[in-house]
Short mmCIF file of C-alpha atoms and ligand atoms in Angstrom, two decimals:
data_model
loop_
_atom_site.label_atom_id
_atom_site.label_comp_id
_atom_site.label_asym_id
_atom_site.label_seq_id
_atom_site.Cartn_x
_atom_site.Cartn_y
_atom_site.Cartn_z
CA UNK A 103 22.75 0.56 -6.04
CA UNK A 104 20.77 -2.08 -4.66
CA UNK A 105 21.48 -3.75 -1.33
CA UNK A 106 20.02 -6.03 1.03
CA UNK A 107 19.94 -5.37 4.57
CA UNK A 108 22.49 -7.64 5.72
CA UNK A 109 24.70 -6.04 3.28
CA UNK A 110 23.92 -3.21 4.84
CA UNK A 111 24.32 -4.54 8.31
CA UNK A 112 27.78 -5.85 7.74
CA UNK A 113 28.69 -1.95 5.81
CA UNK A 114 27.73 -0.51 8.98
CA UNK A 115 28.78 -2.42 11.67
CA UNK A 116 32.06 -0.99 11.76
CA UNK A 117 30.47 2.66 12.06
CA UNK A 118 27.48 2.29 14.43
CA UNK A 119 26.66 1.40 17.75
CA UNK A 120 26.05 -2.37 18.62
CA UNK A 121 22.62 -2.10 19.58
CA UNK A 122 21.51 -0.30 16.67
CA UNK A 123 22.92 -2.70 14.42
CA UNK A 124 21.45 -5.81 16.96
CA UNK A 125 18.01 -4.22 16.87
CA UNK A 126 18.09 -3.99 13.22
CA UNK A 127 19.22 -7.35 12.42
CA UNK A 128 16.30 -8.87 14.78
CA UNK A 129 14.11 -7.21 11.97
CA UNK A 130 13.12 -8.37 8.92
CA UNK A 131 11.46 -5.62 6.78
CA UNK A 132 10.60 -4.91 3.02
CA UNK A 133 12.31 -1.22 3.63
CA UNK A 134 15.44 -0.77 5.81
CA UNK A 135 13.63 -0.49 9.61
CA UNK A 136 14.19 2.45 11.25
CA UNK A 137 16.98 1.68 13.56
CA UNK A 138 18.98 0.51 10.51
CA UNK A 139 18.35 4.39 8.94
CA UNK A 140 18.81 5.78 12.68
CA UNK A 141 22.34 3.69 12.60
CA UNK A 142 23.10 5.58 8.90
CA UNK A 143 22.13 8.86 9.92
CA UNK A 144 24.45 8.78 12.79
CA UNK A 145 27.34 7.38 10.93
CA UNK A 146 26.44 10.66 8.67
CA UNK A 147 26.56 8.87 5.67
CA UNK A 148 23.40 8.64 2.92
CA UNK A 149 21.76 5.96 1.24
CA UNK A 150 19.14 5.01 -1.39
CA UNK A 151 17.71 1.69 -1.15
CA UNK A 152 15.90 -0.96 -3.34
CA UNK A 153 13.79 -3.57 -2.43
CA UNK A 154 15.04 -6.74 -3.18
CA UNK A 155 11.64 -8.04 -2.24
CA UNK A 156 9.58 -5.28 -4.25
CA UNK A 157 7.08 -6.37 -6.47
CA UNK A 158 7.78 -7.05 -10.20
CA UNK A 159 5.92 -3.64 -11.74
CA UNK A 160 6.23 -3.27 -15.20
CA UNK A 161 5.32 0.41 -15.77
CA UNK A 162 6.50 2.27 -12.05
CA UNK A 163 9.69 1.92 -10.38
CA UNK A 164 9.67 2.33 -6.16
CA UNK A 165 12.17 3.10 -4.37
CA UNK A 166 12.85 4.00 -0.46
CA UNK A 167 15.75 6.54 0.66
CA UNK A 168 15.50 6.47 4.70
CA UNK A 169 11.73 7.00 5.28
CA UNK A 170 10.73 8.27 1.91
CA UNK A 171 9.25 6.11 -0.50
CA UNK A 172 9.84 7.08 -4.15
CA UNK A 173 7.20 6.06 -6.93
CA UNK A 174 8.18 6.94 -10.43
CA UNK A 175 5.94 6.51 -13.43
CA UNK A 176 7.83 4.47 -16.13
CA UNK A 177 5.68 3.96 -19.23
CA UNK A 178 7.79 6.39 -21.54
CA UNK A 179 7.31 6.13 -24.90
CA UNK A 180 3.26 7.20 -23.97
CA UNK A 181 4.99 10.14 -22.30
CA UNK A 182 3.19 8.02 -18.57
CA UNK A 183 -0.48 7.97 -20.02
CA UNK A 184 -2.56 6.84 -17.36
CA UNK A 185 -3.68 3.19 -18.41
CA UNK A 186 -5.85 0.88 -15.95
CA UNK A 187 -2.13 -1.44 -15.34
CA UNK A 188 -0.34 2.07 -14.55
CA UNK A 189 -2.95 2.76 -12.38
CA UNK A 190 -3.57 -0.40 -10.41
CA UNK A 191 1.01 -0.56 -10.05
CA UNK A 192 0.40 2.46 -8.68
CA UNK A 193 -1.95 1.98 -6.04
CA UNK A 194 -0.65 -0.94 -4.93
CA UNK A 195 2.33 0.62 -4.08
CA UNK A 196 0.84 3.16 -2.30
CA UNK A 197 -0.94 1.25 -0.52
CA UNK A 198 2.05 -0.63 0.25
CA UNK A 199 3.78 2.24 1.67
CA UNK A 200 0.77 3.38 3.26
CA UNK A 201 1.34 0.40 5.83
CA UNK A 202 4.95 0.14 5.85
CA UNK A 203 5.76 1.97 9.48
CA UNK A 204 9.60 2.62 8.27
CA UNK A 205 7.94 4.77 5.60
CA UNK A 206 6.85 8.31 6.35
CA UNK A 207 6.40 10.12 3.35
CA UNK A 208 6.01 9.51 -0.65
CA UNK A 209 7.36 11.21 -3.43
CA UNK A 210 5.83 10.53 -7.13
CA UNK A 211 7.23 11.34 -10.00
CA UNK A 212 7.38 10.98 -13.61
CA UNK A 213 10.38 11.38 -16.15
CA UNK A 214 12.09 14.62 -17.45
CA UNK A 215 9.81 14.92 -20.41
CA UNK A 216 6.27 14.17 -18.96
CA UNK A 217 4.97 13.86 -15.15
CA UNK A 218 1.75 12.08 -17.19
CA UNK A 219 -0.29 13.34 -20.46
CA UNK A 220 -3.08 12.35 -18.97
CA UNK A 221 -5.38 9.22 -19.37
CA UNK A 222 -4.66 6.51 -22.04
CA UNK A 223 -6.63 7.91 -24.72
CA UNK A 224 -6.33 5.05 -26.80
CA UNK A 225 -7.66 2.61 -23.91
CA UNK A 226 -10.58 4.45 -23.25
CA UNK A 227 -11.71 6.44 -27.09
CA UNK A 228 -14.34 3.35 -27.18
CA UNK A 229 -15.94 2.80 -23.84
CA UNK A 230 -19.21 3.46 -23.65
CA UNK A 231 -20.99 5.82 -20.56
CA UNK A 232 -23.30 2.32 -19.18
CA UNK A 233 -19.98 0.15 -18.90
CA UNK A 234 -18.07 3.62 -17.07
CA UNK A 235 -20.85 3.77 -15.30
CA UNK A 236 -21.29 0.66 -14.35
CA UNK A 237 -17.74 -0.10 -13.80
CA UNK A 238 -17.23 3.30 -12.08
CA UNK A 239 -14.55 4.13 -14.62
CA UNK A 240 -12.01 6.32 -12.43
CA UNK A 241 -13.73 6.25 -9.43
CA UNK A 242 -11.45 2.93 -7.93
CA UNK A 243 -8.17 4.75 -9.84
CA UNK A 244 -8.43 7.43 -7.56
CA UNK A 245 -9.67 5.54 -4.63
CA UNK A 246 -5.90 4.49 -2.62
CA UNK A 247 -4.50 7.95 -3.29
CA UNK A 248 -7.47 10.20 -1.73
CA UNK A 249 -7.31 7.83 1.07
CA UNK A 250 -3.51 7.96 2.18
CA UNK A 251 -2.61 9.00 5.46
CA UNK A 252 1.13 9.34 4.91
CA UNK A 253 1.72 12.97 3.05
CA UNK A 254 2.37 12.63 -0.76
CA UNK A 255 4.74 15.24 -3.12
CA UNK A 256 4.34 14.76 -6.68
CA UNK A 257 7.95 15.88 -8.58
CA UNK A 258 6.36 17.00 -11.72
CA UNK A 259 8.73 17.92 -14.80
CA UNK A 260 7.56 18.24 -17.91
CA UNK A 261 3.99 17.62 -19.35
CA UNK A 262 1.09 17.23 -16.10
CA UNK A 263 -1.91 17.82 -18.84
CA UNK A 264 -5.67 16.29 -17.87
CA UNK A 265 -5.28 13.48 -15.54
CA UNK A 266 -1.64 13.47 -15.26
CA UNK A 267 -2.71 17.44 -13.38
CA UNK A 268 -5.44 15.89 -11.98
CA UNK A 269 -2.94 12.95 -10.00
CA UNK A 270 -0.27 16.12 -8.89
CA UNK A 271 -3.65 17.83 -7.40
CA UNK A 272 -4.33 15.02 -5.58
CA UNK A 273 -1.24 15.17 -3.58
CA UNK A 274 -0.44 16.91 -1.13
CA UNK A 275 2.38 19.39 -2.12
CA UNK A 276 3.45 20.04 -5.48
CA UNK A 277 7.12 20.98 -6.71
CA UNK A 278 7.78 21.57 -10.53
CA UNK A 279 10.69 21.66 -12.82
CA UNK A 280 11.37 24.81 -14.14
CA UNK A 281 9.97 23.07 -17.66
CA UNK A 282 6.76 21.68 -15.88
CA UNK A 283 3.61 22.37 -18.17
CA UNK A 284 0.12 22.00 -16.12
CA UNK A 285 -3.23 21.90 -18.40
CA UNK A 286 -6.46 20.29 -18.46
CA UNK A 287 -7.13 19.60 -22.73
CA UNK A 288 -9.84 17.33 -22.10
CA UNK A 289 -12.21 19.72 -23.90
CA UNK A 290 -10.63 19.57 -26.72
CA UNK A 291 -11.03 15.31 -26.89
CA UNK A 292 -15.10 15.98 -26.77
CA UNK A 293 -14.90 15.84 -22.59
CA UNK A 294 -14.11 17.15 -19.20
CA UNK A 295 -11.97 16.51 -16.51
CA UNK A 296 -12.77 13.65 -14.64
CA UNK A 297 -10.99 13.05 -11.56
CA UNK A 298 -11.28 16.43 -9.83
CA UNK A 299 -9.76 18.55 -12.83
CA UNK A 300 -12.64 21.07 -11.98
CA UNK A 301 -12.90 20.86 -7.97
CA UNK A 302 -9.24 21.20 -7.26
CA UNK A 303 -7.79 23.34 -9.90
CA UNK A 304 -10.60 26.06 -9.64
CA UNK A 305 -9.69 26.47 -5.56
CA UNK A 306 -5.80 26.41 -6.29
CA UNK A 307 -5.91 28.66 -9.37
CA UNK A 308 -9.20 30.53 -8.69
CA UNK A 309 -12.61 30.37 -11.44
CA UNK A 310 -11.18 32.94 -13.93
CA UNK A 311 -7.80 31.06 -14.90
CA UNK A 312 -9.33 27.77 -13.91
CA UNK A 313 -12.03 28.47 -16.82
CA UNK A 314 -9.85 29.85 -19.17
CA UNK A 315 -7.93 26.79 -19.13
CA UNK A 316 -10.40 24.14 -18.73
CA UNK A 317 -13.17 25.67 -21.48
CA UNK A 318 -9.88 26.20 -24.18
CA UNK A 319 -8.18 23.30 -23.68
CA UNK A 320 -5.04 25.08 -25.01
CA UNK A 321 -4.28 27.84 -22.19
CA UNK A 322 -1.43 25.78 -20.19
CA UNK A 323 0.30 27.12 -16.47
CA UNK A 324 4.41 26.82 -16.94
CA UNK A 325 5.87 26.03 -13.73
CA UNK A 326 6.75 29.72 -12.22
CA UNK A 327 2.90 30.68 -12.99
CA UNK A 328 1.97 27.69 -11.48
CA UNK A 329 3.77 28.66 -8.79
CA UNK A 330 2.22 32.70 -8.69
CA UNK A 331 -1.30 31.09 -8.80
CA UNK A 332 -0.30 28.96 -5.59
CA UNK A 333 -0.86 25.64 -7.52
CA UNK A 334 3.10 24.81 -7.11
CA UNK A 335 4.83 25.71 -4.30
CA UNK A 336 8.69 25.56 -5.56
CA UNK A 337 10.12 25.31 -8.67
CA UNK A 338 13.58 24.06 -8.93
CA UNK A 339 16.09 23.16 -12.40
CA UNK A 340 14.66 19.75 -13.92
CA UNK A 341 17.48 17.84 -12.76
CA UNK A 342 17.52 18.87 -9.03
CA UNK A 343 13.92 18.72 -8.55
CA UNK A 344 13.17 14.64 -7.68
CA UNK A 345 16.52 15.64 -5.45
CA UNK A 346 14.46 18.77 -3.76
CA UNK A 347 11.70 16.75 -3.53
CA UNK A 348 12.69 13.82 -1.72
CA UNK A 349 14.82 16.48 1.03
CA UNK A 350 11.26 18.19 1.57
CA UNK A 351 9.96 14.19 2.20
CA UNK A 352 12.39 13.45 4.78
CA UNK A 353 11.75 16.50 6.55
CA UNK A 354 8.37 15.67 6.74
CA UNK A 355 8.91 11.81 7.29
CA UNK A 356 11.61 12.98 10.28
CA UNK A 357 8.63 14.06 12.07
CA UNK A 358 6.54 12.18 14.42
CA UNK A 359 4.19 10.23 11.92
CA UNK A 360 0.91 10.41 14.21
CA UNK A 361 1.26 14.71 14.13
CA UNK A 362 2.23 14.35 10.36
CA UNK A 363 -1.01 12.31 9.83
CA UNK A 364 -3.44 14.97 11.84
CA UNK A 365 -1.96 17.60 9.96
CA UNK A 366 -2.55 16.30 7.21
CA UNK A 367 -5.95 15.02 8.03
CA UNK A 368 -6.79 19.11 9.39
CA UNK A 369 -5.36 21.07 6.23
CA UNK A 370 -7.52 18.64 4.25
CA UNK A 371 -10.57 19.17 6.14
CA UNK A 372 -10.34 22.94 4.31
CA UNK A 373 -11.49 21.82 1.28
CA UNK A 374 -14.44 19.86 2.96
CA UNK A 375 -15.63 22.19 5.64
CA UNK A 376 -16.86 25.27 6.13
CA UNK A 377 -14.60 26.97 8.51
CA UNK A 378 -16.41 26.77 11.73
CA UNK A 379 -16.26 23.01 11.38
CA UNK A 380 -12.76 22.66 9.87
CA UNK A 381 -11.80 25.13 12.91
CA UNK A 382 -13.49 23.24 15.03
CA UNK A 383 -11.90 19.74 13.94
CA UNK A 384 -8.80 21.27 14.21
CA UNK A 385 -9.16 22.02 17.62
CA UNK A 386 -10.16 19.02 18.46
CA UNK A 387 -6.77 16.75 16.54
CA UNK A 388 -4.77 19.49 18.29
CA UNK A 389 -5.82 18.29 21.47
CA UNK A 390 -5.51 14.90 20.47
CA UNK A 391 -2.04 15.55 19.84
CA UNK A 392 -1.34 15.61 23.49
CA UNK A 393 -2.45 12.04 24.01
CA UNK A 394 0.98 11.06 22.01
CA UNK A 395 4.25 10.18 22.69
CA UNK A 396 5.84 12.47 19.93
CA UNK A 397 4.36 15.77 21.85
CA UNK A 398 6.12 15.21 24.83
CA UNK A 399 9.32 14.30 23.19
CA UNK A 400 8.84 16.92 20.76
CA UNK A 401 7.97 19.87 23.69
CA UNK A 402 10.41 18.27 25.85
CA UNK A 403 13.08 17.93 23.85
CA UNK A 404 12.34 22.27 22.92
CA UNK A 405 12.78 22.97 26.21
CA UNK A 406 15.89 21.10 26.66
CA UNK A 407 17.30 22.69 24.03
CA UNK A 408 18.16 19.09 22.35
CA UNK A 409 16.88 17.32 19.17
CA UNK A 410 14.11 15.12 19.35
CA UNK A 411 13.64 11.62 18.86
CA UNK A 412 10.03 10.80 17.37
CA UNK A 413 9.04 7.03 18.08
CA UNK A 414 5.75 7.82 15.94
CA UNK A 415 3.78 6.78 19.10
N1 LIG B 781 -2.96 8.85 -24.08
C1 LIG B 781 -2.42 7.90 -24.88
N2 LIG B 781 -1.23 8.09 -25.52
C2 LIG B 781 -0.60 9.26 -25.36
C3 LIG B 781 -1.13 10.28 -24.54
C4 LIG B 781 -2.36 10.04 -23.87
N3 LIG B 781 -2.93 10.91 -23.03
N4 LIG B 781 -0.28 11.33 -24.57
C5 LIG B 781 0.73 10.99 -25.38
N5 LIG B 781 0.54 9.73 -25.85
C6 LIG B 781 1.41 8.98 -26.75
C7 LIG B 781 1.27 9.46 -28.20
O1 LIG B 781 0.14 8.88 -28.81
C8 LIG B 781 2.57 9.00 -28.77
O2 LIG B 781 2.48 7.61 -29.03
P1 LIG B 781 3.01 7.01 -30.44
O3 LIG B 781 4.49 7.29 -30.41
O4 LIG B 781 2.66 5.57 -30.33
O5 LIG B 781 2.30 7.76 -31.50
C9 LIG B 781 3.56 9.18 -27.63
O6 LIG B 781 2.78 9.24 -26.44
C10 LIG B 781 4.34 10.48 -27.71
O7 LIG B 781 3.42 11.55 -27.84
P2 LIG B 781 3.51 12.63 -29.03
O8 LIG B 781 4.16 12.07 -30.23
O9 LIG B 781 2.16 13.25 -29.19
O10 LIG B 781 4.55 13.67 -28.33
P3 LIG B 781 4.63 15.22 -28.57
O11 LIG B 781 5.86 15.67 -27.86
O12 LIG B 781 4.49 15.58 -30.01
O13 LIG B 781 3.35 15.86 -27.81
C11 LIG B 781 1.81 16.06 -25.98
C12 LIG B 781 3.24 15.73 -26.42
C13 LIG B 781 1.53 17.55 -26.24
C14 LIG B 781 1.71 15.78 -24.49
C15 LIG B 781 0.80 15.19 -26.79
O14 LIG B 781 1.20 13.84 -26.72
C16 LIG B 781 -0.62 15.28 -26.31
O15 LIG B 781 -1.31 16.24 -26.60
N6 LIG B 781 -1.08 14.26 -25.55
C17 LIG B 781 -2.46 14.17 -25.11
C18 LIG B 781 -2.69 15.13 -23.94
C19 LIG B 781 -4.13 15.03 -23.49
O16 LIG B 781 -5.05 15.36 -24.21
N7 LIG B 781 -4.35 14.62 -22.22
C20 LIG B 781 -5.68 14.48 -21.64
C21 LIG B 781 -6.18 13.07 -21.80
S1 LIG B 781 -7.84 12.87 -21.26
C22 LIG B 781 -7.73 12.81 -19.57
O17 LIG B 781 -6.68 12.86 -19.01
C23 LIG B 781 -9.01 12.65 -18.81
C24 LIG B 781 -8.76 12.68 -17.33
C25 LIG B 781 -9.33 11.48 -16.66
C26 LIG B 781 -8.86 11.32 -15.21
C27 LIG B 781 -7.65 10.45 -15.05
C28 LIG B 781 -7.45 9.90 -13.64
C29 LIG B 781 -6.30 10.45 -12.90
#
């Protein structure tokens, strides 16, 4: 149900204390601010929210829920092919969210049927290599989501075949529905992967599988070998999974966002270093951490033996 924040506001005054409501009413944000979630999560109550204010896209659908952000991919009856519009709604929203400080996490997800079946084939059957070259054909596509610093989980049910994989690889944990299907076909269209189809799959699945599928076309993962090969890392019934999902998102998005972000920033150094640096970096964000408000809450509050309260600082 969608609701504005003073609708909010006046639902929760009754339940929460005066200065959380006060504090959130001196705000005025795109996504319920955090004292206004704070206020709900002490009340115990639950909430999904959506933007009043959020742009008009015509093939995603955001959402927030507390400080998850939810992006689904709406362009059904081409079972979410990846078209330059879906593309460009999509990184605008990420971007969006990217910068939104009552947002710590993002979910994407597709429909039931297909997470994405790829690129638009039909959009791009004619170009020509000098105008993808020229243009950088996928380069800018994939441009917002590598550089993200909030943590993304793609929800993938059904089909995630060519680029449609390629976008779940790019985030940062993957769940599946138990009818998820994960393929690269692109050889069988005359062409490769393109946006990291080879890199990524060949270090989660390893070269043997990762050739298999990529040089047939036709040798798919389901969702529970997806998940034995390390590519997945739950699998849950298709209709619980965007649920899962999201739970996994506010876990991470309870966290202090600056520790969430070097994490994040570290794990991904793996795939860029050799290990002496990516040890080494490590090291060094580690100590950083100590330079933050959320590590002496967060050690504090341990030794307390209380819960603590991240400010993201
Ligand atoms: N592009 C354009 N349209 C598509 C695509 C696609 N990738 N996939 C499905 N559609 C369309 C179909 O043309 C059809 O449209 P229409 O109703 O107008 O004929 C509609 O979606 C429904 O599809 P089907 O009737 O084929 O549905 P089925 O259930 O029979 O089959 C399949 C589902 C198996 C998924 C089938 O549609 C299929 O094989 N799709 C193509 C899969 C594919 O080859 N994907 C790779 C594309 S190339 C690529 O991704 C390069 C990567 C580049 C990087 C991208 C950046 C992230």
């Amino acid at each position: 149900m969608a609701r504005d924040d003073n609708t909010i506001l006046s639902a929760l005054k009754p339940l929460c204390t005066r200065s959380a409501v006060t504090a959130a009413a001196t705000k005025s944000t795109r996504a319920p601010s955090l004292a206004i979630y704070n206020a709900i999560r002490n009340t115990g109550y639950t909430f999904r929210y959506v933007s009043t204010e959020s742009p008009s896209y015509k093939m995603i659908k955001t959402e927030t829920q507390g400080r998850v952000a939810i992006i689904t991919l709406d362009r059904p009856k081409a079972l979410n092919a990846l078209c330059s519009e879906l593309f460009h709604e999509i990184n605008d929203a990420l971007a969006k969210f990217d910068n939104d400080g009552a947002i710590g996490a993002v979910v994407l997800t597709g429909s039931e049927r297909a997470f994405a079946a790829g690129a638009d084939i039909k959009e791009m059957k004619d170009t020509e290599f000098i105008n993808n070259y020229k243009s950088n054909f996928l380069g800018h596509w994939v441009e917002q989501i590598s550089k993200m610093r909030k943590p993304i989980l793609a929800a993938v049910n059904g089909y995630a075949l060519g680029g449609g994989c390629e976008l779940a690889m790019m985030c940062d944990i993957i769940y599946a529905g138990e009818k998820a299907v994960f393929g690269q076909p692109e050889i069988s269209l005359g062409t490769i992967p393109g946006a990291g189809g080879t890199q990524r799959l060949t270090r989660a699945v390893g070269k043997s599988k990762a050739m298999e599928m990529i040089l047939t076309g036709s040798v798919n993962l389901d969702a529970h070998e997806a998940k034995s090969l390390g590519l997945v890392s739950s699998v849950f019934p298709p209709e619980k999974l965007v649920e899962e999902t999201i739970k996994t998102a506010a876990r991470i998005a309870s966290k202090g966002a600056v520790a969430v972000q070097m994490a994040k920033e570290a794990v991904n150094h793996a795939y860029e270093l050799n290990l002496a640096s990516g040890l080494h970096f490590e090291r060094r964000l580690f100590q950083a951490t100590f330079a933050t408000k959320d590590q002496k809450e967060g050690m504090s509050a341990f030794a307390e033996k209380r819960k603590p309260t991240f400010t993201h600082e």
